[in-house]
Tab-separated table of C-alpha atoms in Angstrom:
chain	number	residue	atom	x	y	z
A	1	MET	CA	-7.109	-23.876	-17.029
A	2	THR	CA	-3.828	-23.158	-18.816
A	3	GLY	CA	-0.645	-22.110	-17.094
A	4	THR	CA	-0.599	-18.605	-18.524
A	5	ALA	CA	-3.238	-15.919	-18.793
A	6	PRO	CA	-4.867	-15.821	-22.242
A	7	SER	CA	-4.945	-12.908	-24.626
A	8	PRO	CA	-7.727	-10.292	-24.405
A	9	THR	CA	-9.509	-11.982	-27.318
A	10	ALA	CA	-9.369	-15.357	-25.625
A	11	VAL	CA	-10.981	-13.909	-22.508
A	12	LYS	CA	-14.218	-13.371	-24.419
A	13	ASP	CA	-14.120	-16.969	-25.698
A	14	ASP	CA	-13.433	-18.580	-22.314
A	15	PRO	CA	-16.381	-18.014	-19.943
A	16	GLU	CA	-14.648	-19.820	-17.064
A	17	TYR	CA	-11.555	-17.644	-17.322
A	18	ALA	CA	-13.649	-14.485	-17.640
A	19	ALA	CA	-15.641	-15.441	-14.522
A	20	ASN	CA	-12.475	-16.120	-12.525
A	21	LEU	CA	-10.921	-12.854	-13.716
A	22	LYS	CA	-14.026	-11.034	-12.487
A	23	ARG	CA	-13.900	-12.804	-9.100
A	24	ALA	CA	-10.199	-12.038	-8.754
A	25	THR	CA	-10.855	-8.357	-9.438
A	26	TYR	CA	-13.587	-8.186	-6.803
A	27	ALA	CA	-11.613	-10.225	-4.270
A	28	SER	CA	-8.533	-8.041	-4.653
A	29	SER	CA	-10.451	-4.767	-4.724
A	30	ILE	CA	-12.455	-5.396	-1.566
A	31	GLY	CA	-9.342	-6.523	0.307
A	32	SER	CA	-7.495	-3.403	-0.803
A	33	ALA	CA	-10.467	-1.265	0.203
A	34	LEU	CA	-10.520	-2.791	3.682
A	35	GLU	CA	-6.759	-2.417	4.153
A	36	TYR	CA	-6.654	1.211	3.131
A	37	PHE	CA	-9.928	2.055	4.856
A	38	ASP	CA	-8.357	0.830	8.090
A	39	PHE	CA	-4.980	2.449	7.504
A	40	ALA	CA	-6.354	5.769	6.310
A	41	LEU	CA	-8.849	5.826	9.165
A	42	TYR	CA	-6.113	5.052	11.660
A	43	GLY	CA	-3.920	7.769	10.162
A	44	LEU	CA	-6.672	10.376	10.310
A	45	SER	CA	-7.543	9.356	13.867
A	46	THR	CA	-3.926	9.452	15.026
A	47	ALA	CA	-3.493	13.221	14.976
A	48	LEU	CA	-6.957	14.084	16.288
A	49	ILE	CA	-8.315	11.269	18.476
A	50	PHE	CA	-5.754	8.667	19.569
A	51	ASN	CA	-3.319	11.321	20.789
A	52	VAL	CA	-6.043	12.621	23.128
A	53	LEU	CA	-7.710	9.370	24.230
A	54	PHE	CA	-4.843	6.898	24.533
A	55	PHE	CA	-1.963	8.971	25.902
A	56	PRO	CA	-1.419	11.306	28.893
A	57	GLN	CA	-2.035	14.977	28.104
A	58	ASP	CA	0.782	16.553	30.108
A	59	ASP	CA	2.530	17.434	26.845
A	60	PRO	CA	0.095	17.443	23.881
A	61	ALA	CA	2.891	17.699	21.274
A	62	MET	CA	4.633	14.618	22.616
A	63	ALA	CA	1.286	12.825	22.882
A	64	THR	CA	0.890	13.370	19.141
A	65	VAL	CA	4.407	12.040	18.517
A	66	ALA	CA	3.567	8.972	20.635
A	67	ALA	CA	0.321	8.459	18.732
A	68	PHE	CA	2.192	8.566	15.426
A	69	ALA	CA	4.666	6.061	16.892
A	70	THR	CA	1.789	3.578	17.292
A	71	TYR	CA	0.880	4.395	13.697
A	72	GLY	CA	4.423	3.469	12.704
A	73	VAL	CA	4.307	0.235	14.711
A	74	GLY	CA	1.833	-1.150	12.198
A	75	PHE	CA	4.412	-0.648	9.470
A	76	LEU	CA	7.073	-2.434	11.524
A	77	ALA	CA	4.834	-5.502	11.710
A	78	ARG	CA	4.140	-5.567	7.977
A	79	PRO	CA	7.488	-7.022	6.793
A	80	PHE	CA	7.141	-9.884	9.285
A	81	GLY	CA	3.618	-10.534	8.026
A	82	GLY	CA	4.862	-10.318	4.455
A	83	LEU	CA	7.693	-12.754	5.227
A	84	PHE	CA	5.429	-15.237	7.016
A	85	PHE	CA	2.450	-15.165	4.660
A	86	GLY	CA	4.536	-14.533	1.528
A	87	ARG	CA	6.327	-17.821	2.137
A	88	LEU	CA	2.975	-19.574	2.506
A	89	GLY	CA	1.666	-17.871	-0.627
A	90	ASP	CA	4.541	-19.249	-2.709
A	91	ARG	CA	4.158	-22.746	-1.255
A	92	LEU	CA	0.397	-23.183	-0.710
A	93	GLY	CA	-1.056	-20.762	-3.246
A	94	ARG	CA	-2.430	-17.224	-3.334
A	95	LYS	CA	-6.094	-17.891	-2.459
A	96	TRP	CA	-5.906	-19.307	1.071
A	97	VAL	CA	-3.344	-16.809	2.265
A	98	LEU	CA	-5.662	-13.997	1.169
A	99	VAL	CA	-8.505	-15.596	3.119
A	100	ILE	CA	-6.392	-15.698	6.307
A	101	THR	CA	-4.990	-12.185	5.986
A	102	ILE	CA	-8.378	-10.531	5.483
A	103	MET	CA	-9.664	-12.160	8.684
A	104	LEU	CA	-6.618	-11.161	10.718
A	105	MET	CA	-6.421	-7.607	9.420
A	106	GLY	CA	-10.144	-6.909	9.614
A	107	GLY	CA	-10.520	-8.555	13.018
A	108	ALA	CA	-7.800	-6.387	14.550
A	109	SER	CA	-9.336	-3.240	13.058
A	110	THR	CA	-12.753	-4.116	14.463
A	111	ALA	CA	-11.205	-4.751	17.890
A	112	ILE	CA	-9.704	-1.225	17.932
A	113	GLY	CA	-13.264	0.095	18.084
A	114	LEU	CA	-13.783	-1.799	21.358
A	115	LEU	CA	-10.661	-0.631	23.216
A	116	PRO	CA	-10.936	1.285	26.525
A	117	THR	CA	-9.125	4.633	26.743
A	118	TYR	CA	-6.204	5.891	28.858
A	119	GLU	CA	-8.616	7.508	31.292
A	120	ALA	CA	-10.256	4.126	31.900
A	121	ILE	CA	-7.272	1.740	32.214
A	122	GLY	CA	-4.165	3.914	32.136
A	123	ILE	CA	-1.027	2.565	30.478
A	124	TRP	CA	-2.843	-0.542	29.269
A	125	ALA	CA	-4.760	1.587	26.757
A	126	PRO	CA	-1.751	2.379	24.527
A	127	ILE	CA	-0.422	-1.166	25.056
A	128	LEU	CA	-3.654	-2.677	23.715
A	129	LEU	CA	-3.724	-0.150	20.878
A	130	VAL	CA	-0.179	-1.114	19.879
A	131	THR	CA	-1.085	-4.823	20.070
A	132	MET	CA	-4.050	-4.390	17.727
A	133	ARG	CA	-1.939	-2.243	15.433
A	134	LEU	CA	0.699	-4.996	15.306
A	135	LEU	CA	-1.908	-7.616	14.373
A	136	GLN	CA	-3.400	-5.278	11.788
A	137	GLY	CA	0.016	-4.658	10.241
A	138	PHE	CA	0.948	-8.353	10.354
A	139	GLY	CA	-2.097	-9.256	8.272
A	140	ALA	CA	-1.761	-6.262	5.970
A	141	GLY	CA	1.859	-7.253	5.285
A	142	ALA	CA	0.736	-9.908	2.814
A	143	GLU	CA	-2.715	-8.620	1.869
A	144	GLN	CA	-1.736	-6.030	-0.723
A	145	ALA	CA	1.128	-8.124	-2.091
A	146	GLY	CA	-1.289	-11.021	-2.525
A	147	SER	CA	-3.848	-8.867	-4.283
A	148	THR	CA	-1.167	-7.463	-6.582
A	149	VAL	CA	0.194	-10.882	-7.497
A	150	LEU	CA	-3.282	-12.372	-7.882
A	151	MET	CA	-4.388	-9.828	-10.462
A	152	ALA	CA	-1.099	-9.727	-12.361
A	153	GLU	CA	-1.192	-13.509	-12.734
A	154	TYR	CA	-4.827	-13.515	-13.852
A	155	ALA	CA	-4.664	-10.512	-16.195
A	156	PRO	CA	-4.398	-10.788	-20.012
A	157	VAL	CA	-0.754	-10.176	-20.917
A	158	ARG	CA	-1.219	-7.170	-23.212
A	159	ARG	CA	-3.546	-5.435	-20.769
A	160	ARG	CA	-1.810	-6.484	-17.570
A	161	GLY	CA	-1.105	-2.905	-16.505
A	162	PHE	CA	-4.771	-1.961	-16.741
A	163	PHE	CA	-6.230	-5.087	-15.128
A	164	SER	CA	-3.588	-5.170	-12.385
A	165	SER	CA	-4.451	-1.598	-11.471
A	166	LEU	CA	-8.182	-2.261	-11.073
A	167	PRO	CA	-7.915	-3.686	-7.528
A	168	PHE	CA	-6.018	-0.554	-6.587
A	169	ILE	CA	-9.205	1.333	-7.164
A	170	GLY	CA	-10.018	-0.408	-3.895
A	171	ILE	CA	-7.184	1.563	-2.328
A	172	GLN	CA	-8.753	4.789	-3.503
A	173	ALA	CA	-12.233	3.608	-2.499
A	174	GLY	CA	-11.028	2.585	0.960
A	175	THR	CA	-9.181	5.866	1.470
A	176	LEU	CA	-12.139	7.810	0.105
A	177	LEU	CA	-14.554	5.963	2.371
A	178	ALA	CA	-12.342	6.542	5.410
A	179	ALA	CA	-12.072	10.255	4.649
A	180	LEU	CA	-15.822	10.590	4.102
A	181	VAL	CA	-16.665	8.672	7.278
A	182	PHE	CA	-14.120	10.627	9.287
A	183	SER	CA	-15.443	13.903	7.906
A	184	LEU	CA	-18.933	12.921	9.022
A	185	ILE	CA	-18.002	11.801	12.523
A	186	THR	CA	-15.970	14.973	13.127
A	187	LEU	CA	-19.237	16.895	12.677
A	188	LEU	CA	-20.399	15.360	15.954
A	189	PRO	CA	-20.079	17.400	19.150
A	190	GLU	CA	-16.601	16.868	20.578
A	191	GLU	CA	-17.889	14.952	23.594
A	192	ALA	CA	-19.822	12.513	21.380
A	193	LEU	CA	-16.870	12.152	18.997
A	194	LEU	CA	-14.429	11.276	21.779
A	195	THR	CA	-16.785	8.904	23.608
A	196	TRP	CA	-18.468	6.756	20.951
A	197	GLY	CA	-18.350	8.481	17.549
A	198	TRP	CA	-14.774	7.478	16.657
A	199	ARG	CA	-15.521	3.820	17.385
A	200	VAL	CA	-18.254	3.414	14.747
A	201	PRO	CA	-16.077	3.265	11.583
A	202	PHE	CA	-13.662	0.763	13.142
A	203	LEU	CA	-16.527	-1.514	14.141
A	204	ALA	CA	-17.958	-1.198	10.626
A	205	SER	CA	-14.845	-2.962	9.253
A	206	PHE	CA	-16.598	-6.206	10.170
A	207	LEU	CA	-19.027	-5.776	7.263
A	208	LEU	CA	-16.212	-5.560	4.732
A	209	ILE	CA	-14.666	-8.732	6.170
A	210	ILE	CA	-17.847	-10.707	5.552
A	211	VAL	CA	-18.156	-9.547	1.939
A	212	ALA	CA	-14.468	-10.176	1.186
A	213	LEU	CA	-14.568	-13.665	2.701
A	214	PHE	CA	-17.618	-14.623	0.659
A	215	ILE	CA	-15.908	-13.677	-2.600
A	216	ARG	CA	-12.488	-15.106	-1.779
A	217	MET	CA	-13.824	-18.498	-0.754
A	218	ARG	CA	-15.232	-18.893	-4.292
A	219	LEU	CA	-11.979	-17.872	-5.983
A	220	LYS	CA	-9.838	-20.380	-7.939
A	221	GLU	CA	-6.041	-20.467	-7.823
A	222	THR	CA	-4.123	-18.337	-10.351
A	223	PRO	CA	-3.023	-19.871	-13.699
A	224	THR	CA	0.692	-19.329	-13.030
A	225	PHE	CA	0.586	-21.030	-9.628
A	226	VAL	CA	-1.314	-23.947	-11.186
A	227	GLN	CA	1.550	-24.194	-13.685
A	228	LEU	CA	4.068	-24.110	-10.839
A	229	GLU	CA	2.324	-26.996	-9.075
A	230	LYS	CA	1.878	-28.954	-12.301
A	231	HIS	CA	5.601	-28.992	-13.001
A	232	GLU	CA	6.553	-29.432	-9.316
A	233	GLN	CA	8.586	-26.214	-9.351
A	234	ILE	CA	7.436	-24.807	-6.004
A	235	ALA	CA	10.404	-23.411	-4.077
A	236	GLU	CA	11.426	-25.478	-1.073
A	237	LYS	CA	13.131	-22.498	0.575
A	238	PRO	CA	11.544	-19.317	-0.837
A	239	VAL	CA	12.931	-17.150	1.986
A	240	LYS	CA	16.507	-18.162	1.164
A	241	GLU	CA	15.870	-17.598	-2.539
A	242	ILE	CA	14.404	-14.128	-2.131
A	243	PHE	CA	17.304	-12.895	0.015
A	244	THR	CA	19.934	-14.299	-2.360
A	245	LYS	CA	18.894	-14.457	-6.027
A	246	GLY	CA	15.878	-12.221	-5.495
A	247	LEU	CA	17.593	-9.568	-3.362
A	248	PRO	CA	18.381	-7.120	-6.230
A	249	GLY	CA	14.678	-7.065	-7.147
A	250	VAL	CA	13.669	-6.436	-3.542
A	251	ILE	CA	16.149	-3.555	-3.181
A	252	VAL	CA	15.058	-1.835	-6.401
A	253	GLY	CA	11.402	-2.473	-5.505
A	254	ILE	CA	11.946	-0.709	-2.179
A	255	GLY	CA	13.458	2.262	-3.995
A	256	LEU	CA	10.510	2.451	-6.374
A	257	ARG	CA	8.100	2.563	-3.448
A	258	MET	CA	9.775	5.283	-1.362
A	259	ALA	CA	8.063	8.279	-2.993
A	260	GLU	CA	4.746	6.531	-3.668
A	261	ASN	CA	4.289	5.052	-0.197
A	262	GLY	CA	5.994	7.772	1.823
A	263	GLY	CA	4.290	10.550	-0.130
A	264	SER	CA	0.915	8.886	0.298
A	265	TYR	CA	1.090	8.784	4.078
A	266	MET	CA	2.623	12.246	4.315
A	267	PHE	CA	-0.303	13.747	2.412
A	268	GLN	CA	-2.909	11.580	4.159
A	269	ALA	CA	-1.940	11.818	7.813
A	270	LEU	CA	0.987	14.170	8.315
A	271	ALA	CA	-0.510	17.064	6.336
A	272	LEU	CA	-3.443	17.117	8.744
A	273	ALA	CA	-1.180	17.231	11.807
A	274	PHE	CA	0.928	19.965	10.188
A	275	PHE	CA	-2.103	22.059	9.265
A	276	VAL	CA	-3.345	21.841	12.874
A	277	SER	CA	0.051	23.101	14.069
A	278	VAL	CA	-0.262	26.067	11.676
A	279	VAL	CA	-3.879	27.060	12.311
A	280	GLY	CA	-4.129	25.970	15.935
A	281	PRO	CA	-6.414	23.728	18.001
A	282	ASP	CA	-9.535	25.393	16.583
A	283	THR	CA	-8.892	23.816	13.159
A	284	ASP	CA	-12.038	22.597	11.415
A	285	LYS	CA	-10.921	18.992	11.037
A	286	SER	CA	-13.821	17.908	8.851
A	287	LEU	CA	-12.897	20.465	6.168
A	288	LEU	CA	-9.273	19.462	5.804
A	289	THR	CA	-10.017	15.749	5.319
A	290	TRP	CA	-11.697	16.721	2.046
A	291	GLY	CA	-8.204	16.969	0.560
A	292	VAL	CA	-7.796	13.218	1.068
A	293	THR	CA	-11.351	12.663	-0.192
A	294	PHE	CA	-10.823	14.558	-3.458
A	295	GLY	CA	-7.368	13.032	-3.938
A	296	SER	CA	-8.776	9.517	-3.588
A	297	LEU	CA	-11.650	10.349	-5.912
A	298	LEU	CA	-9.137	11.570	-8.488
A	299	GLY	CA	-7.115	8.401	-7.964
A	300	ILE	CA	-10.058	6.234	-9.024
A	301	PHE	CA	-9.393	7.582	-12.521
A	302	THR	CA	-5.621	8.171	-12.517
A	303	VAL	CA	-4.621	4.693	-11.265
A	304	PRO	CA	-6.281	2.641	-14.053
A	305	LEU	CA	-5.434	5.341	-16.605
A	306	THR	CA	-1.706	5.269	-15.842
A	307	GLY	CA	-1.835	1.473	-15.644
A	308	ALA	CA	-3.350	1.378	-19.141
A	309	ILE	CA	-0.821	3.905	-20.471
A	310	SER	CA	2.002	1.715	-19.120
A	311	ASP	CA	0.666	-1.112	-21.332
A	312	ARG	CA	1.508	1.061	-24.321
A	313	VAL	CA	4.608	3.096	-23.438
A	314	GLY	CA	6.147	0.889	-20.751
A	315	ARG	CA	6.154	0.780	-16.950
A	316	ARG	CA	9.355	2.768	-16.413
A	317	THR	CA	8.309	5.813	-18.425
A	318	VAL	CA	5.042	6.314	-16.551
A	319	TYR	CA	6.606	5.559	-13.168
A	320	ARG	CA	9.438	8.030	-13.765
A	321	PHE	CA	6.965	10.741	-14.735
A	322	GLY	CA	5.148	10.319	-11.401
A	323	ALA	CA	8.378	10.379	-9.400
A	324	VAL	CA	9.642	13.530	-11.123
A	325	PHE	CA	6.248	15.171	-10.683
A	326	MET	CA	6.433	14.586	-6.930
A	327	LEU	CA	10.016	15.842	-6.884
A	328	LEU	CA	8.950	19.132	-8.468
A	329	TYR	CA	5.704	19.359	-6.494
A	330	ALA	CA	7.056	18.748	-2.960
A	331	VAL	CA	8.260	22.277	-2.147
A	332	PRO	CA	5.247	24.216	-3.490
A	333	ALA	CA	2.843	21.680	-1.931
A	334	TRP	CA	4.102	22.096	1.639
A	335	TRP	CA	4.443	25.851	1.218
A	336	LEU	CA	0.808	26.030	0.109
A	337	ILE	CA	-0.323	23.939	3.089
A	338	SER	CA	1.663	26.217	5.424
A	339	LEU	CA	-0.408	29.243	4.342
A	340	GLY	CA	-3.221	28.050	6.616
A	341	SER	CA	-5.936	28.422	3.957
A	342	TYR	CA	-8.468	25.596	3.891
A	343	PRO	CA	-9.208	25.681	0.116
A	344	ILE	CA	-5.513	25.894	-0.799
A	345	ALA	CA	-4.511	23.103	1.602
A	346	ILE	CA	-7.335	20.863	0.366
A	347	ALA	CA	-6.252	21.396	-3.249
A	348	ALA	CA	-2.573	20.774	-2.416
A	349	VAL	CA	-3.331	17.475	-0.676
A	350	ALA	CA	-5.746	16.366	-3.430
A	351	VAL	CA	-3.179	16.937	-6.188
A	352	GLY	CA	-0.458	15.251	-4.117
A	353	ILE	CA	-2.517	12.092	-3.617
A	354	GLY	CA	-4.501	12.042	-6.838
A	355	ILE	CA	-1.691	12.788	-9.285
A	356	ALA	CA	1.785	12.646	-7.691
A	357	VAL	CA	1.227	9.424	-5.730
A	358	ASN	CA	-1.216	7.613	-7.993
A	359	THR	CA	0.698	8.184	-11.225
A	360	MET	CA	3.338	5.886	-9.697
A	361	LEU	CA	0.808	3.474	-8.225
A	362	GLY	CA	-0.818	2.744	-11.619
A	363	PRO	CA	2.196	1.110	-13.336
A	364	GLN	CA	3.487	-0.303	-10.035
A	365	CYS	CA	0.564	-2.749	-9.853
A	366	ALA	CA	1.967	-4.801	-12.745
A	367	MET	CA	5.621	-3.804	-12.442
A	368	LEU	CA	6.366	-5.325	-9.025
A	369	PRO	CA	4.998	-8.805	-9.884
A	370	GLU	CA	6.853	-8.655	-13.215
A	371	LEU	CA	10.151	-8.086	-11.385
A	372	PHE	CA	10.085	-11.530	-9.734
A	373	GLY	CA	10.149	-15.118	-10.965
A	374	ASN	CA	7.249	-17.490	-10.417
A	375	ARG	CA	8.873	-19.478	-7.594
A	376	HIS	CA	9.053	-16.583	-5.134
A	377	ARG	CA	6.878	-13.862	-6.652
A	378	TYR	CA	4.479	-13.498	-3.702
A	379	LEU	CA	7.330	-13.252	-1.200
A	380	GLY	CA	9.335	-10.898	-3.417
A	381	VAL	CA	6.468	-8.461	-3.885
A	382	ALA	CA	5.628	-8.665	-0.168
A	383	MET	CA	9.202	-7.889	0.890
A	384	ALA	CA	9.589	-5.008	-1.580
A	385	ARG	CA	6.255	-3.515	-0.532
A	386	GLU	CA	6.495	-3.972	3.209
A	387	LEU	CA	10.136	-3.126	3.839
A	388	SER	CA	9.528	0.064	1.895
A	389	ALA	CA	6.380	0.659	3.950
A	390	VAL	CA	8.543	0.727	7.097
A	391	LEU	CA	11.243	2.923	5.587
A	392	ALA	CA	8.844	5.308	3.836
A	393	GLY	CA	5.291	5.217	5.204
A	394	GLY	CA	6.134	4.193	8.773
A	395	LEU	CA	8.844	6.793	9.246
A	396	ALA	CA	6.809	9.496	7.529
A	397	GLY	CA	4.435	9.839	10.459
A	398	VAL	CA	6.915	9.515	13.329
A	399	LEU	CA	9.745	11.575	11.798
A	400	GLY	CA	7.327	14.108	10.337
A	401	ALA	CA	5.513	14.619	13.655
A	402	TYR	CA	8.871	14.997	15.379
A	403	LEU	CA	10.045	17.563	12.817
A	404	ILE	CA	6.840	19.539	13.324
A	405	ALA	CA	7.295	19.469	17.115
A	406	VAL	CA	10.972	20.485	17.228
A	407	SER	CA	10.830	23.058	14.414
A	408	ASP	CA	7.638	24.760	15.535
A	409	GLY	CA	5.876	23.806	12.303
A	410	ASN	CA	8.600	24.553	9.726
A	411	TRP	CA	7.253	23.415	6.337
A	412	VAL	CA	10.700	23.478	4.693
A	413	LEU	CA	11.855	20.396	6.603
A	414	LEU	CA	8.803	18.428	5.481
A	415	ALA	CA	9.352	19.515	1.874
A	416	ILE	CA	12.996	18.429	1.992
A	417	TYR	CA	11.940	15.072	3.403
A	418	MET	CA	9.546	14.509	0.498
A	419	VAL	CA	12.162	15.658	-2.035
A	420	VAL	CA	14.578	13.012	-0.704
A	421	LEU	CA	11.932	10.296	-1.090
A	422	ALA	CA	11.213	11.432	-4.660
A	423	LEU	CA	14.921	11.489	-5.551
A	424	ILE	CA	15.349	7.896	-4.358
A	425	THR	CA	12.436	6.713	-6.480
A	426	THR	CA	13.500	8.697	-9.540
A	427	ALA	CA	16.969	7.137	-9.334
A	428	SER	CA	15.423	3.671	-8.927
A	429	THR	CA	13.534	3.994	-12.233
A	430	PHE	CA	16.946	4.078	-13.944
A	431	LEU	CA	18.014	0.842	-12.238
A	432	VAL	CA	15.075	-1.308	-13.313
A	433	PRO	CA	14.670	-3.027	-16.699
A	434	GLU	CA	11.495	-2.623	-18.709
A	435	THR	CA	9.165	-5.440	-17.598
A	436	LEU	CA	6.315	-4.832	-20.048
A	437	ARG	CA	4.620	-8.121	-21.123
A	438	ARG	CA	7.092	-10.303	-19.282
A	439	ASP	CA	6.127	-13.991	-19.083
A	440	LEU	CA	5.056	-14.582	-15.473
A	441	THR	CA	5.674	-18.342	-15.703
A	442	ARG	CA	9.429	-17.674	-15.934
A	443	MET	CA	11.493	-18.777	-12.963
A	444	ASP	CA	14.144	-16.040	-13.185
A	445	ASP	CA	13.800	-12.470	-11.914
A	446	ALA	CA	13.913	-9.444	-14.201
A	447	ILE	CA	16.700	-8.098	-11.999
A	448	LYS	CA	19.202	-10.610	-10.719
A	449	VAL	CA	22.760	-11.301	-9.644
A	450	SER	CA	25.222	-11.736	-12.490
A	451	SER	CA	25.678	-15.243	-13.878
A	452	SER	CA	29.094	-15.647	-12.269
A	453	GLU	CA	27.456	-15.293	-8.841
A	454	SER	CA	24.109	-16.990	-9.309
A	455	GLY	CA	24.933	-19.784	-11.730
A	456	ASP	CA	22.028	-18.718	-13.958
A	457	ASP	CA	22.194	-17.479	-17.527
A	458	VAL	CA	21.572	-13.774	-17.922
A	459	ASP	CA	19.463	-12.947	-20.959
A	460	ALA	CA	18.477	-9.676	-22.606
A	461	SER	CA	15.579	-9.088	-20.225
A	462	THR	CA	17.666	-9.247	-17.067
A	463	LEU	CA	19.741	-6.613	-15.309
A	464	SER	CA	23.170	-7.432	-13.949
A	465	ILE	CA	23.737	-6.175	-10.437
A	466	ARG	CA	27.295	-5.250	-11.425
A	467	THR	CA	26.902	-4.031	-15.015
A	468	ILE	CA	23.829	-1.841	-15.238
A	469	GLN	CA	22.197	-1.752	-18.648
A	470	TRP	CA	19.850	1.191	-19.064
């Protein structure tokens, strides 16, 4: 196998490459589906089940805040998982790290379905829940970064945006599946839901683990990592590299993710908690989750579409459109949800997820791997993704639930929060160079420290950290 991915024409003429590209797509997609099935399911359960079953009910509002805090704990663990497994991914290869992470992440999710409640073991219930959430986040910290890197390195150069986005259909499928399953279990009588019904989808994660393991064990290493090994260019200290030469790329990557990641979790989990605060405890929970369902269904089309468009007009243009769309959509979206109408709230959430979030996700699939050089690409993508997940997605639940509690359900504060996230991402699209069709065997980052600081030559495709070239 050559060190770089062949052209689209060559794919048809190389059966081995075509077969490996197909395996990589399946391996990445199923892993993404499992990750987002677990995370979306956990998010949906946080505001309706975990707050009741795993925390004392003296103050229901604070119980919800505490439940969202455990939701945020998973995000805190993700950077450490990304750091640990990202380092291994750049030294040992992409394949085996993805095998380990799927087992860790899926195993923790399955174990959540076996946990006793607060009524049964008291304070140990939330402690065990937090422990499983930490393990889940630790594994997830490298799972999505690995899938992203895997597909970008396998994809044909001129269609990298499209092929890199295909595994992210797994994100939509996982979110869609979680919303559908949750909608079904909430149809159960409340007593059945709170005793055994909520456990079923978590236990079902085990099936996805088996399928993902089967596919990933048959996967071959990516062409660019083979090239790295062939020329003995594997980084001895990837962690040091990523926090020195690679730091500008990580910082800009975090900025790019703020609106996409934060907006995603605000629409998925926080919108449900907010709607309950507006309508009251008699909210029909199964109806509102259809907003996430329709949004994810829409995303199955918008993610690969925007990825393909970015192959033609560039990553930055498409990404900036999505960020500006969310910026303009934030205020009307939360106002519409605050009206307390089921159809309007469902539509608002669906558009937020399906268009605002996923228009950024499409080009991001190729853009993040293109930002980093071959020696520390896995670690760079992992750090950009997971640090932003803490700052955006993790805080979205905790801070949002707190804002709802202290403001008596004031939608304006939530809208302002989303506007800030969108402004950060919009600004970040002006700080990143165009990465379209960048050679992934290159050692240098697309964004890097100026030559006087790094000792490297800065060419036309790089961005000086001091002199910004638009």
